[in-house]
XYZ file of C-alpha atoms in Angstrom:
583
model
C -19.355 4.855 29.644
C -15.945 3.298 28.984
C -14.447 6.672 28.104
C -15.842 8.116 31.340
C -14.343 5.268 33.381
C -11.006 5.650 31.576
C -10.901 9.412 32.148
C -11.854 8.868 35.794
C -9.069 6.304 36.189
C -6.542 8.692 34.595
C -7.639 11.688 36.690
C -7.894 9.818 40.003
C -4.170 10.220 40.936
C -4.478 14.002 40.412
C -7.111 14.347 43.138
C -4.592 13.729 45.917
C -1.902 16.066 44.537
C -1.276 19.379 46.199
C -2.566 22.466 44.405
C 0.987 23.660 43.777
C 1.858 20.394 42.040
C -1.304 20.489 39.924
C -0.688 24.066 38.822
C 2.948 23.364 38.067
C 2.182 20.246 36.007
C -0.748 21.833 34.143
C 1.128 25.043 33.302
C 4.237 23.094 32.357
C 2.269 20.805 30.050
C 0.543 23.844 28.595
C 3.936 25.300 27.728
C 5.744 22.081 26.800
C 3.221 20.615 24.373
C 3.106 23.633 21.996
C 6.887 23.868 22.192
C 7.352 20.191 21.342
C 4.790 20.524 18.570
C 6.717 23.470 17.160
C 10.017 21.529 17.247
C 8.424 18.496 15.611
C 6.630 20.581 13.010
C 9.817 22.502 12.158
C 11.806 19.292 11.792
C 9.180 17.590 9.650
C 8.794 20.692 7.476
C 12.539 20.995 6.885
C 12.782 17.254 6.255
C 9.907 17.330 3.795
C 11.306 20.316 1.906
C 14.780 18.781 1.725
C 13.308 15.462 0.592
C 11.249 17.143 -2.111
C 14.247 19.162 -3.213
C 16.461 16.072 -3.287
C 13.826 14.124 -5.240
C 13.518 16.921 -7.788
C 17.303 17.241 -8.191
C 17.814 13.489 -8.382
C 14.969 13.061 -10.871
C 16.517 15.742 -13.052
C 19.925 14.111 -12.701
C 18.825 10.590 -13.632
C 16.767 11.992 -16.499
C 19.884 13.725 -17.843
C 21.959 10.577 -17.346
C 19.280 8.630 -19.209
C 19.323 11.090 -22.061
C 23.112 10.918 -22.382
C 23.056 7.135 -22.064
C 20.408 6.797 -24.762
C 22.495 8.966 -27.081
C 25.540 6.768 -26.540
C 23.590 3.556 -26.933
C 21.968 4.955 -30.080
C 25.422 5.733 -31.462
C 26.732 2.246 -30.730
C 23.569 0.633 -32.048
C 23.708 2.622 -35.299
C 27.379 1.755 -35.659
C 26.595 -1.933 -35.237
C 23.782 -1.589 -37.775
C 26.296 -0.220 -40.298
C 28.367 -3.344 -39.891
C 25.273 -5.574 -39.783
C 23.951 -4.229 -43.119
C 27.302 -3.998 -44.938
C 26.831 -6.498 -47.795
C 30.456 -6.106 -48.964
C 31.713 -6.996 -45.509
C 29.315 -9.909 -45.380
C 30.670 -11.162 -48.746
C 34.251 -10.954 -47.547
C 33.453 -12.750 -44.314
C 31.530 -15.574 -45.959
C 33.788 -16.084 -49.001
C 35.662 -19.387 -49.407
C 39.351 -18.575 -49.568
C 40.598 -22.149 -49.802
C 40.777 -22.034 -53.626
C 42.642 -18.729 -53.821
C 44.127 -17.684 -50.471
C 45.445 -14.434 -51.904
C 41.931 -13.045 -52.078
C 41.738 -12.508 -48.313
C 44.212 -9.573 -48.748
C 41.424 -7.505 -50.330
C 39.129 -8.571 -47.530
C 41.548 -7.340 -44.890
C 42.085 -4.047 -46.670
C 38.371 -3.413 -46.685
C 37.893 -4.558 -43.083
C 40.838 -2.522 -41.797
C 39.761 0.634 -43.613
C 36.156 0.312 -42.382
C 36.998 -0.437 -38.748
C 39.769 2.178 -38.539
C 37.394 4.838 -39.882
C 34.741 3.827 -37.306
C 37.234 3.900 -34.441
C 38.570 7.280 -35.610
C 35.127 8.847 -35.732
C 34.158 7.276 -32.361
C 37.180 7.803 -30.082
C 35.305 6.520 -26.989
C 35.259 2.998 -28.509
C 38.115 0.943 -27.155
C 38.015 -1.866 -29.738
C 35.862 -3.611 -32.359
C 36.003 -7.247 -33.405
C 34.119 -9.787 -35.481
C 34.172 -13.400 -34.363
C 33.789 -15.615 -37.478
C 33.133 -19.288 -38.161
C 34.880 -19.177 -41.640
C 37.980 -21.339 -41.264
C 39.289 -20.286 -44.739
C 39.663 -16.666 -43.650
C 42.770 -16.137 -41.509
C 42.230 -14.268 -38.178
C 44.362 -11.227 -37.337
C 43.187 -11.277 -33.678
C 42.540 -7.560 -33.958
C 39.455 -7.033 -36.065
C 38.865 -10.632 -37.113
C 38.861 -13.366 -34.493
C 37.883 -16.995 -34.442
C 34.793 -18.175 -32.554
C 36.590 -20.468 -30.133
C 35.505 -22.056 -26.855
C 36.794 -19.103 -24.848
C 34.526 -16.721 -26.706
C 31.574 -19.090 -26.496
C 31.971 -19.064 -22.718
C 32.035 -15.266 -22.516
C 29.121 -13.113 -21.300
C 28.974 -11.335 -24.650
C 28.316 -14.584 -26.528
C 25.904 -16.009 -23.957
C 23.820 -12.838 -24.016
C 23.021 -13.434 -27.707
C 20.860 -16.429 -26.990
C 17.462 -15.674 -28.548
C 18.561 -12.235 -29.755
C 17.781 -12.864 -33.480
C 20.220 -10.167 -34.620
C 19.275 -7.590 -31.997
C 21.840 -5.691 -29.947
C 22.899 -6.961 -26.527
C 24.960 -5.130 -23.945
C 27.051 -6.685 -21.154
C 29.655 -5.414 -18.755
C 32.852 -7.334 -18.211
C 34.376 -7.002 -14.733
C 37.896 -5.798 -14.392
C 40.762 -8.258 -14.623
C 44.373 -7.877 -13.527
C 45.465 -6.414 -16.871
C 42.120 -5.271 -18.235
C 39.783 -2.566 -16.931
C 36.048 -3.295 -16.871
C 34.513 -3.128 -20.329
C 31.068 -2.250 -21.613
C 30.491 -4.619 -24.534
C 27.938 -4.406 -27.356
C 27.437 -7.745 -29.077
C 25.344 -8.487 -32.163
C 24.868 -11.633 -34.144
C 25.555 -11.148 -37.902
C 22.798 -13.228 -39.458
C 21.156 -11.011 -42.032
C 20.880 -13.815 -44.611
C 19.714 -16.501 -42.251
C 18.276 -15.758 -38.809
C 19.271 -19.193 -37.580
C 22.734 -19.353 -39.130
C 25.052 -16.467 -38.181
C 28.197 -15.853 -40.164
C 29.820 -13.907 -37.318
C 29.396 -12.006 -34.072
C 30.183 -8.289 -33.833
C 31.547 -6.971 -30.512
C 32.182 -3.324 -29.735
C 34.092 -2.721 -26.496
C 33.809 0.565 -24.640
C 35.616 1.275 -21.410
C 33.074 1.124 -18.605
C 34.705 4.291 -17.251
C 33.484 6.152 -20.354
C 29.917 5.144 -19.479
C 30.433 5.931 -15.808
C 31.713 9.369 -16.781
C 28.094 10.257 -17.577
C 27.231 10.093 -13.876
C 30.581 10.535 -12.169
C 29.832 14.039 -10.903
C 26.634 12.862 -9.223
C 28.177 9.941 -7.332
C 30.151 11.919 -4.769
C 27.526 11.796 -1.976
C 25.236 9.074 -3.261
C 25.291 5.819 -5.186
C 24.471 6.256 -8.887
C 24.418 3.248 -11.183
C 23.025 1.913 -14.429
C 21.251 -1.417 -14.555
C 19.713 -3.386 -17.400
C 16.175 -4.685 -17.675
C 17.070 -7.802 -15.662
C 18.253 -5.666 -12.718
C 21.976 -6.377 -13.392
C 24.353 -3.495 -12.682
C 26.046 -2.301 -15.894
C 27.980 0.686 -14.579
C 28.773 1.978 -11.114
C 31.465 3.686 -9.103
C 32.078 0.489 -7.150
C 33.297 -1.895 -9.866
C 32.620 -4.932 -7.688
C 28.908 -4.351 -8.328
C 29.225 -4.925 -12.084
C 27.214 -7.874 -13.456
C 25.576 -8.272 -10.015
C 21.930 -7.734 -9.034
C 21.284 -4.318 -7.581
C 20.530 -5.840 -4.165
C 17.431 -3.874 -3.176
C 14.754 -5.708 -1.150
C 12.003 -3.806 -2.956
C 10.804 -4.287 -6.515
C 10.841 -1.254 -8.782
C 7.272 0.048 -9.297
C 5.755 -0.064 -12.743
C 6.407 3.019 -14.806
C 9.283 4.696 -16.549
C 10.373 6.730 -13.556
C 9.630 7.493 -9.957
C 10.860 7.232 -6.383
C 10.455 4.986 -3.341
C 12.066 4.295 0.035
C 14.214 1.223 0.505
C 17.219 -0.194 2.327
C 20.655 -0.477 0.761
C 23.693 -1.874 2.588
C 21.737 -1.644 5.855
C 20.958 2.044 5.386
C 17.629 3.755 4.762
C 17.839 5.284 1.284
C 15.720 7.239 -1.162
C 15.635 5.521 -4.572
C 15.061 7.715 -7.644
C 15.075 6.047 -11.059
C 14.379 6.643 -14.739
C 14.089 4.106 -17.568
C 15.554 4.385 -21.069
C 13.844 3.163 -24.200
C 16.189 0.156 -24.099
C 14.724 -0.900 -20.748
C 17.793 0.156 -18.789
C 17.454 2.239 -15.657
C 19.519 5.045 -14.269
C 19.230 4.681 -10.506
C 20.234 7.095 -7.765
C 20.453 5.752 -4.186
C 20.563 8.657 -1.724
C 21.002 7.866 1.987
C 18.558 9.838 4.076
C 21.337 10.566 6.535
C 23.260 12.488 3.871
C 20.657 15.042 2.905
C 18.803 15.118 6.258
C 21.938 16.074 8.169
C 20.985 19.730 7.730
C 17.499 19.017 8.996
C 18.918 17.129 11.978
C 21.318 19.978 12.722
C 18.502 22.521 12.539
C 16.314 20.299 14.749
C 19.124 20.021 17.329
C 19.498 23.784 17.425
C 15.757 24.295 17.762
C 15.621 21.615 20.455
C 18.483 23.288 22.352
C 16.672 26.616 22.261
C 13.465 24.839 23.311
C 15.175 23.201 26.302
C 16.586 26.547 27.406
C 13.180 28.188 27.006
C 11.581 25.295 28.866
C 13.978 25.680 31.788
C 13.180 29.395 32.076
C 9.475 28.627 31.692
C 9.574 25.932 34.387
C 11.318 28.309 36.791
C 8.778 31.067 36.185
C 5.870 28.631 36.495
C 7.255 27.202 39.749
C 7.753 30.654 41.282
C 4.252 31.748 40.200
C 2.627 28.544 41.480
C 4.518 28.808 44.781
C 3.488 32.436 45.328
C -0.116 31.591 44.507
C -0.443 28.369 46.491
C 1.403 29.746 49.511
C -1.393 32.282 50.037
C -3.995 29.577 49.377
C -2.323 27.462 52.064
C -2.615 30.431 54.415
C -6.349 30.554 53.655
C -6.635 26.820 54.375
C -4.856 27.360 57.690
C -7.310 30.133 58.585
C -10.264 27.851 57.785
C -8.843 25.060 59.916
C -8.427 27.418 62.846
C -12.044 28.492 62.446
C -12.991 24.782 62.299
C -11.250 24.330 65.653
C -13.215 27.330 66.984
C -10.144 29.575 66.997
C -11.801 32.726 65.716
C -9.068 35.239 66.505
C -7.115 35.541 63.226
C -5.424 38.897 63.818
C -1.972 37.290 63.979
C -2.092 36.393 60.233
C -0.696 39.132 57.999
C -2.877 40.550 55.188
C -2.781 38.611 51.909
C -3.015 41.555 49.519
C -5.856 43.284 47.713
C -6.596 40.734 44.987
C -9.288 38.052 45.182
C -7.270 35.892 47.610
C -6.647 38.882 49.854
C -10.369 39.694 49.830
C -11.162 36.102 50.846
C -8.665 36.388 53.726
C -10.267 39.623 54.969
C -13.721 38.021 54.704
C -12.516 35.035 56.764
C -11.248 37.373 59.510
C -14.568 39.134 59.663
C -16.436 35.848 59.601
C -14.322 34.532 62.482
C -15.148 37.583 64.556
C -18.820 37.249 63.707
C -18.899 33.537 64.546
C -17.229 34.203 67.876
C -19.925 36.725 68.695
C -22.739 34.440 67.577
C -21.448 31.473 69.536
C -21.090 33.475 72.713
C -24.515 35.119 72.343
C -26.641 32.437 70.731
C -25.064 29.010 70.604
C -24.259 28.762 74.285
C -27.715 30.028 75.194
C -29.275 27.382 72.978
C -27.241 24.675 74.691
C -28.364 25.887 78.074
C -31.950 25.914 76.846
C -31.773 22.321 75.611
C -30.190 21.126 78.817
C -32.994 22.811 80.710
C -35.585 21.150 78.481
C -34.064 17.739 79.128
C -34.157 18.310 82.860
C -37.759 19.516 82.727
C -38.887 16.563 80.584
C -37.152 14.148 82.947
C -38.744 15.791 85.975
C -42.191 15.512 84.367
C -41.985 11.690 84.244
C -41.059 10.905 87.851
C -44.133 12.421 89.602
C -46.461 10.682 87.178
C -45.015 7.248 87.820
C -44.720 7.894 91.530
C -48.402 8.693 91.633
C -49.369 5.445 89.908
C -47.044 3.356 92.109
C -48.353 4.822 95.313
C -51.908 4.267 94.136
C -51.136 0.600 93.612
C -49.572 0.290 97.075
C -52.604 1.991 98.640
C -55.031 -0.265 96.866
C -53.155 -3.365 97.973
C -52.916 -2.162 101.580
C -56.682 -1.477 101.756
C -57.567 -4.945 100.601
C -55.495 -6.900 103.017
C -52.207 -6.962 104.756
C -49.928 -8.815 102.353
C -46.211 -9.731 102.581
C -45.904 -8.749 98.888
C -46.086 -5.217 100.074
C -42.472 -5.431 101.184
C -41.310 -6.633 97.748
C -43.298 -3.947 95.969
C -41.832 -1.181 98.061
C -38.325 -2.666 97.661
C -38.699 -2.771 93.852
C -39.945 0.775 93.928
C -36.862 1.868 95.841
C -34.551 0.105 93.413
C -36.433 1.645 90.531
C -35.863 5.151 91.884
C -32.261 4.453 92.757
C -31.508 3.527 89.117
C -33.712 6.251 87.618
C -32.070 9.000 89.632
C -28.602 7.822 88.404
C -26.826 10.572 90.354
C -28.485 13.221 88.206
C -27.202 11.856 84.886
C -29.533 11.688 81.882
C -28.143 8.495 80.353
C -27.426 4.975 81.505
C -26.572 1.673 79.808
C -29.096 -0.478 77.971
C -28.492 -3.118 80.663
C -29.466 -0.676 83.419
C -32.494 0.542 81.435
C -33.693 -3.044 81.064
C -33.149 -3.670 84.801
C -35.125 -0.533 85.635
C -37.927 -1.745 83.363
C -37.929 -5.141 85.061
C -38.415 -3.461 88.480
C -41.300 -1.471 87.069
C -42.886 -4.633 85.624
C -42.378 -6.435 88.948
C -44.290 -3.687 90.716
C -47.116 -3.829 88.173
C -47.313 -7.617 88.291
C -48.169 -7.346 91.973
C -51.284 -5.514 90.881
C -52.200 -7.362 87.678
C -50.860 -10.835 88.403
C -51.094 -13.257 85.477
C -52.848 -10.672 83.310
C -49.412 -9.135 82.609
C -47.045 -11.495 80.768
C -43.685 -9.945 79.702
C -40.999 -11.612 77.528
C -37.459 -10.370 76.842
C -35.465 -10.963 73.595
C -32.169 -9.129 74.125
C -28.938 -9.175 72.061
C -26.111 -9.195 74.630
C -23.977 -7.029 72.297
C -26.180 -3.960 72.948
C -26.152 -4.134 76.763
C -23.120 -1.812 77.318
C -24.404 0.877 74.904
C -25.705 4.187 76.388
C -29.403 5.149 76.286
C -31.569 7.924 77.710
C -32.999 6.735 81.007
C -36.701 5.894 81.254
C -36.938 5.129 77.522
C -38.774 1.787 77.771
C -40.891 2.366 80.882
C -43.425 4.772 79.343
C -44.228 2.290 76.571
C -44.625 -0.635 78.983
C -46.880 1.622 81.064
C -48.885 2.496 77.945
C -49.396 -1.241 77.234
C -50.694 -1.830 80.782
C -53.021 1.169 80.779
C -54.466 0.905 77.267
C -53.720 -2.495 75.711
C -55.610 -4.711 78.169
C -59.156 -4.998 76.830
C -60.061 -8.407 78.258
C -59.582 -8.704 82.055
C -59.563 -12.459 81.769
C -56.999 -12.878 78.982
C -54.684 -9.995 79.903
C -51.845 -8.941 77.560
C -48.509 -10.308 76.293
C -45.643 -7.834 76.055
C -42.351 -8.598 74.245
C -39.309 -6.368 74.727
C -36.574 -6.754 72.081
C -33.174 -5.114 71.658
C -30.798 -5.713 68.705
C -28.399 -3.983 66.359
C -29.455 -2.637 62.936
C -26.251 -1.677 61.147
C -24.552 0.961 63.271
C -27.782 1.711 65.214
C -29.667 -0.023 68.026
C -33.389 -0.741 67.718
C -35.536 -1.464 70.796
C -39.106 -2.693 70.362
C -42.069 -2.984 72.753
C -44.662 -5.314 71.202
C -48.092 -6.114 72.673
C -51.087 -8.121 71.480
C -53.628 -5.788 73.069
C -56.527 -3.898 71.568
C -54.379 -1.621 69.416
C -55.161 1.989 68.413
C -56.107 4.027 65.379
C -53.342 6.292 64.012
C -53.518 8.824 61.213
C -50.225 7.440 59.893
C -48.390 4.126 60.303
C -45.661 5.642 62.478
C -47.379 8.806 63.792
C -47.270 9.309 67.536
C -50.535 9.930 69.482
C -51.342 13.482 70.475
C -50.444 14.366 74.027
C -53.345 16.462 75.206
C -54.330 15.483 78.728
C -53.407 11.836 78.204
C -50.429 11.124 80.403
C -49.404 8.031 78.390
C -49.396 9.961 75.143
C -47.412 12.698 76.871
C -44.819 10.140 78.049
C -44.398 8.729 74.533
C -43.783 12.165 73.042
C -41.490 12.957 75.933
C -39.256 9.984 75.073
C -39.278 10.897 71.360
C -38.380 14.526 72.086
C -35.550 13.575 74.434
C -34.017 11.172 71.881
C -34.209 13.748 69.076
C -32.753 16.495 71.252
C -29.775 14.340 72.207
C -29.099 12.305 69.046
C -30.710 14.195 66.168
C -33.813 14.037 63.989
C -32.875 10.722 62.346
C -33.478 8.932 65.668
C -36.590 8.613 67.820
C -39.832 6.656 68.219
C -42.138 5.146 65.578
C -45.416 3.266 66.192
C -47.264 0.663 64.160
C -50.721 -0.351 65.452
C -53.903 -2.055 64.235
C -57.189 -2.253 66.118
C -57.801 -5.718 67.522
C -54.261 -6.891 66.641
C -51.817 -4.982 68.783
C -49.132 -2.307 68.775
C -45.409 -2.287 67.982
C -43.265 0.616 69.231
C -39.785 0.940 67.651
C -37.110 3.068 69.313
C -33.962 3.833 67.263
C -30.830 5.189 68.912
C -27.176 5.325 67.760
C -25.141 2.252 68.611
C -22.052 4.011 69.915
């Protein structure tokens, strides 16, 4: 029910549109919607394919970066393990040189040879150092350095908290005279996990790590971050040792993709995780790889707009040609409605269906003209004649009864009431004749009825008691003349069954919606009807004939929905209802 009301509400404005507008809108929508769907589908398809291709390429790229990064980290870790497990080095670093200071010369020879060999075989290492707590061993500030407050405040030292001899990696930001460094730090505590005899640091230029992903960072942001989400290597060096700055948390798993926002831009994030917990992350702005899709969509949209313009023009011309002929048909129908049946001045509309309708309308107009002239006018003349005949049938009947009353009164005795009776009779005929017109106002009809009652009261005296209940609003309305008189006459002739009590007659007139209802109500002997509102048969009964006469005249003039209805019960009385239009 709600859907029906909604659809009715949406379609209601279309009902008042012209046919041309409806056709134009419907055809245009029928062409526009598939076209827009095609543009949208093409754009989404290209976007999806480019996204999938970019995801596949980026996933392959970060996987390769991860592989190269793991190899480097494995190399540095193994190198630190060599130092960590070197017992000779440990002995030199923990020896007490206060008794014989000359012994540290052998220590430095061994340390120099070992570190130089490691640096020679690993040219990407910038420097190696061991920070010691042994005050008896002099520091050369190259390979051997003292664990001072400066070192304890460094990121490399702080990262060793809770490491228990495991490797830690940090990135040092660039300084005025020093480029950013990628530092491996490891606590040398093989004898005692809680008491380290030194800290190994291996410094690699961060640029050597970034070189693994430099080629991929031209049109996107590629970076390496540790397990805490801290950036270890990136093209933008200001990001080093900073959180990655994504609002979304990386999903669980070693690799994958998700959408996020970076620096206020919608980006595609593709990542892969190394066995060390580090992640290679690629941040690709959608605008970079969807530019081709947007360009293709703009071209398709341009072609669609051009096609739409041509389509709209063709649809408008077609709708105009079609509806113009339909408007001609409507004009022909309106002329026929106005009884203008000569349509020869309208040019032919073609041989299609519309043209056939136009030819049929011409023929129909000619046929209607013939029928109206031969049949319709004759029927009107016939009805007018019937009205005149029915009206003429009433007057002699009443005249006969009136004259009989006057004769009876004159035979009995000479009475001055005779003058009044004759005067009322004259007034009655003056109104009833009405200059030959068939209708008069309700006011005049009531006055005519009063004259008739006045005449009859001369004869019946107090046996005839008449009451009027009239709504003043109906008095100016037109009514067929001699509508009420036959029913009052019927009450006098048939309703009086007790010559001592007589009869009460009530005449009412009021509005019922747009109609007028007149009622003649008596408390006489009543009658038996086959139906509640069926009229009595006419036969030779003049009263019955007068009732049917009134009903026929009303129906002839106003239509079948108007006329006379009767309700009667023996011993109770009769109610006659007369319905006429209230115009």
